[in-house]
PDB file of C-alpha atoms in Angstrom:
ATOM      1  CA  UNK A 100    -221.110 107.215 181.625  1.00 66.00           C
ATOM      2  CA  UNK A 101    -219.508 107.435 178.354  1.00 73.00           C
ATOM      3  CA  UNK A 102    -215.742 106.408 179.426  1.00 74.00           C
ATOM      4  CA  UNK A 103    -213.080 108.468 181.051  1.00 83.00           C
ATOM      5  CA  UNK A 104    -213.905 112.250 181.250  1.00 83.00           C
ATOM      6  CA  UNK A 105    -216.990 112.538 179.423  1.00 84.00           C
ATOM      7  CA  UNK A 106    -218.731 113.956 181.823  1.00 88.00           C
ATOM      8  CA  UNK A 107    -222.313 114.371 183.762  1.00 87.00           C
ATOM      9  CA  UNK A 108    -224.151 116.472 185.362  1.00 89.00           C
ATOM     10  CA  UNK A 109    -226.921 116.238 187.886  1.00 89.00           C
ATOM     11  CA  UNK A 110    -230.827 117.644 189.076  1.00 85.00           C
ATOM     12  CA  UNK A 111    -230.957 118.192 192.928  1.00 87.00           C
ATOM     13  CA  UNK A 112    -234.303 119.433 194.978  1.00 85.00           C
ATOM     14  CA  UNK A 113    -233.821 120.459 198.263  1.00 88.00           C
ATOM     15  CA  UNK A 114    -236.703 120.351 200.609  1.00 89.00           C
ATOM     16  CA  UNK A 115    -236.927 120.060 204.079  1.00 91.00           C
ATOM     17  CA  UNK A 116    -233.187 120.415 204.705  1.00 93.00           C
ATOM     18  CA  UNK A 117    -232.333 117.469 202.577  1.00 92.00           C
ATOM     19  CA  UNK A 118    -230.920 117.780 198.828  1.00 92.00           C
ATOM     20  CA  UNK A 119    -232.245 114.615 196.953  1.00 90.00           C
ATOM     21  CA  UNK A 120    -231.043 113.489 193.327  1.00 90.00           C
ATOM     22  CA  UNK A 121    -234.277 114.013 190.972  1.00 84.00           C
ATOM     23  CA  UNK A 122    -232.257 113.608 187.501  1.00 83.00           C
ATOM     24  CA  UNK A 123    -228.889 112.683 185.922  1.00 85.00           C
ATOM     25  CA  UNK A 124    -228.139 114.326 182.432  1.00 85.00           C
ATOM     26  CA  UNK A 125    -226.089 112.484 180.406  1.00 81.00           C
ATOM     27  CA  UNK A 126    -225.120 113.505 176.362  1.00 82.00           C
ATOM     28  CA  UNK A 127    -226.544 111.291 173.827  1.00 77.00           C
ATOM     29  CA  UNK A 128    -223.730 111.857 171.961  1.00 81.00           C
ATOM     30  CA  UNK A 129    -221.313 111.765 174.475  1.00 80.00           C
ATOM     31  CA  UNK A 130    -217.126 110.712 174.549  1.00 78.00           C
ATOM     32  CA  UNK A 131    -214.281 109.698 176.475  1.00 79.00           C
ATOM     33  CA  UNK A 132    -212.535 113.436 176.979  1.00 80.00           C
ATOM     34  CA  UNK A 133    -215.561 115.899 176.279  1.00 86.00           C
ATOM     35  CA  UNK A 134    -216.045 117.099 179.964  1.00 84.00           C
ATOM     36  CA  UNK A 135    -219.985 117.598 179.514  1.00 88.00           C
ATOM     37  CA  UNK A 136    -220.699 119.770 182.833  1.00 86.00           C
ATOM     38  CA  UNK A 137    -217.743 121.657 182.522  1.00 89.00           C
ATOM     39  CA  UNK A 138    -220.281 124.663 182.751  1.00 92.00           C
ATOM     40  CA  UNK A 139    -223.787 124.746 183.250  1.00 94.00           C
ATOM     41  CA  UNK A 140    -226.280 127.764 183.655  1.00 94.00           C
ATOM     42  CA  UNK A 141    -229.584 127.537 184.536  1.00 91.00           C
ATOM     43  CA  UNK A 142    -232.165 129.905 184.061  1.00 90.00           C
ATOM     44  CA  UNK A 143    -235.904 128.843 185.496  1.00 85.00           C
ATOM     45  CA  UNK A 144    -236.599 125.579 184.003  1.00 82.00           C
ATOM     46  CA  UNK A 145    -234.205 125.476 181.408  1.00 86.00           C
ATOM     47  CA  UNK A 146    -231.020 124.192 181.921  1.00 88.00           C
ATOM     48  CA  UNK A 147    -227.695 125.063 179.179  1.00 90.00           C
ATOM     49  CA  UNK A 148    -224.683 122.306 180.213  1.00 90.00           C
ATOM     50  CA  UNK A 149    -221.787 122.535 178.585  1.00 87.00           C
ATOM     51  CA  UNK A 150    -219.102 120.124 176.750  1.00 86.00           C
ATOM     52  CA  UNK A 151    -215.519 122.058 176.200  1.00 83.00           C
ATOM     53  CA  UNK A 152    -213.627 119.503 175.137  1.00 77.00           C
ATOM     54  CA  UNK A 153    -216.751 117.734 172.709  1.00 73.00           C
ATOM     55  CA  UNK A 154    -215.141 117.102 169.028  1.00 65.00           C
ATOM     56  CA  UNK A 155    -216.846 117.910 165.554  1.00 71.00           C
ATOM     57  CA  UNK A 156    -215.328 116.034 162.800  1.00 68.00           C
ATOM     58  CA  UNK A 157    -211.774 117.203 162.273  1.00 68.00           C
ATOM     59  CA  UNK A 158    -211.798 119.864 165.358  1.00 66.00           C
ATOM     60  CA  UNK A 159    -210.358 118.301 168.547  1.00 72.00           C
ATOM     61  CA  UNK A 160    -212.085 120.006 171.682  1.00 68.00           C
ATOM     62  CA  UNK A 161    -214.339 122.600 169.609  1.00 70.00           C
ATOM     63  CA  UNK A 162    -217.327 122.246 172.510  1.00 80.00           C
ATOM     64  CA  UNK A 163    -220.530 121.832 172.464  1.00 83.00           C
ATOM     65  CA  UNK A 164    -223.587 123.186 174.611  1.00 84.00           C
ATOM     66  CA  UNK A 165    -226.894 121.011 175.768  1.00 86.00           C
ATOM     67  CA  UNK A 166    -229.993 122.824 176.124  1.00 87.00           C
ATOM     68  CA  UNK A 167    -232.383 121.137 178.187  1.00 85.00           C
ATOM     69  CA  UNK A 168    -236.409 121.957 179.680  1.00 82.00           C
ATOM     70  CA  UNK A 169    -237.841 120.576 182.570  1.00 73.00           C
ATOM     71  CA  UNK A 170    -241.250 120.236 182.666  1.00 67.00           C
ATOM     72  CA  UNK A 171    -243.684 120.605 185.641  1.00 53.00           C
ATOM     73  CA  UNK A 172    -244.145 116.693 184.812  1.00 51.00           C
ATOM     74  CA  UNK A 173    -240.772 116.360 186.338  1.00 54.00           C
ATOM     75  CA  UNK A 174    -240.162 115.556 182.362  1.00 58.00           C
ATOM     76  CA  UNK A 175    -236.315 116.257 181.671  1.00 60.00           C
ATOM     77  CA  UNK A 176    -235.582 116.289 178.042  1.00 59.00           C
ATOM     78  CA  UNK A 177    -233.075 117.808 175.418  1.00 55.00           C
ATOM     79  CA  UNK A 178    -234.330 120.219 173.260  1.00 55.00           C
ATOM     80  CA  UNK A 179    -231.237 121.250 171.120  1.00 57.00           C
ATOM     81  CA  UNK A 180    -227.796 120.654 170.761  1.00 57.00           C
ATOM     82  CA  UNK A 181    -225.833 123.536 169.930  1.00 58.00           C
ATOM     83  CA  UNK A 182    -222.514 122.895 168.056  1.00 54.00           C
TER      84      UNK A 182
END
């Protein structure tokens, strides 16, 4: 957690009628107020999470978006950060 309303977002597997927490995604970046997981699309094994209210410099609540791959390692990692 980064403070209040930063934001998360989190990997799930469901097998044999159970859903079981495999991976939390956090910003590296993140701040109080940037909601990352405000949106989140997911396309295979790639995973785009987004940050509305993220700042750059002098813009308050620009956003951001978090593109992430997940390996067949179970490997989670961020690839790019798209401002």
């Amino acid at each position: 957690d980064n403070g209040g309303g930063s934001g998360s977002a989190y990997m799930y597997q469901f097998e044999n009628n159970s859903l079981t927490k495999t991976a939390a995604l956090l910003p590296s970046d993140g701040q109080r107020g940037d909601v990352f997981g405000h949106s989140v699309a997911i396309f295979g094994n790639h995973i785009i999470v987004g940050a509305d209210g993220n700042d750059e410099g002098f813009m308050d609540d620009s956003g951001s978006a978090y593109f992430f791959s997940h390996s067949a390692a179970n490997d989670l990692g961020r690839i790019v950060y798209l401002r």
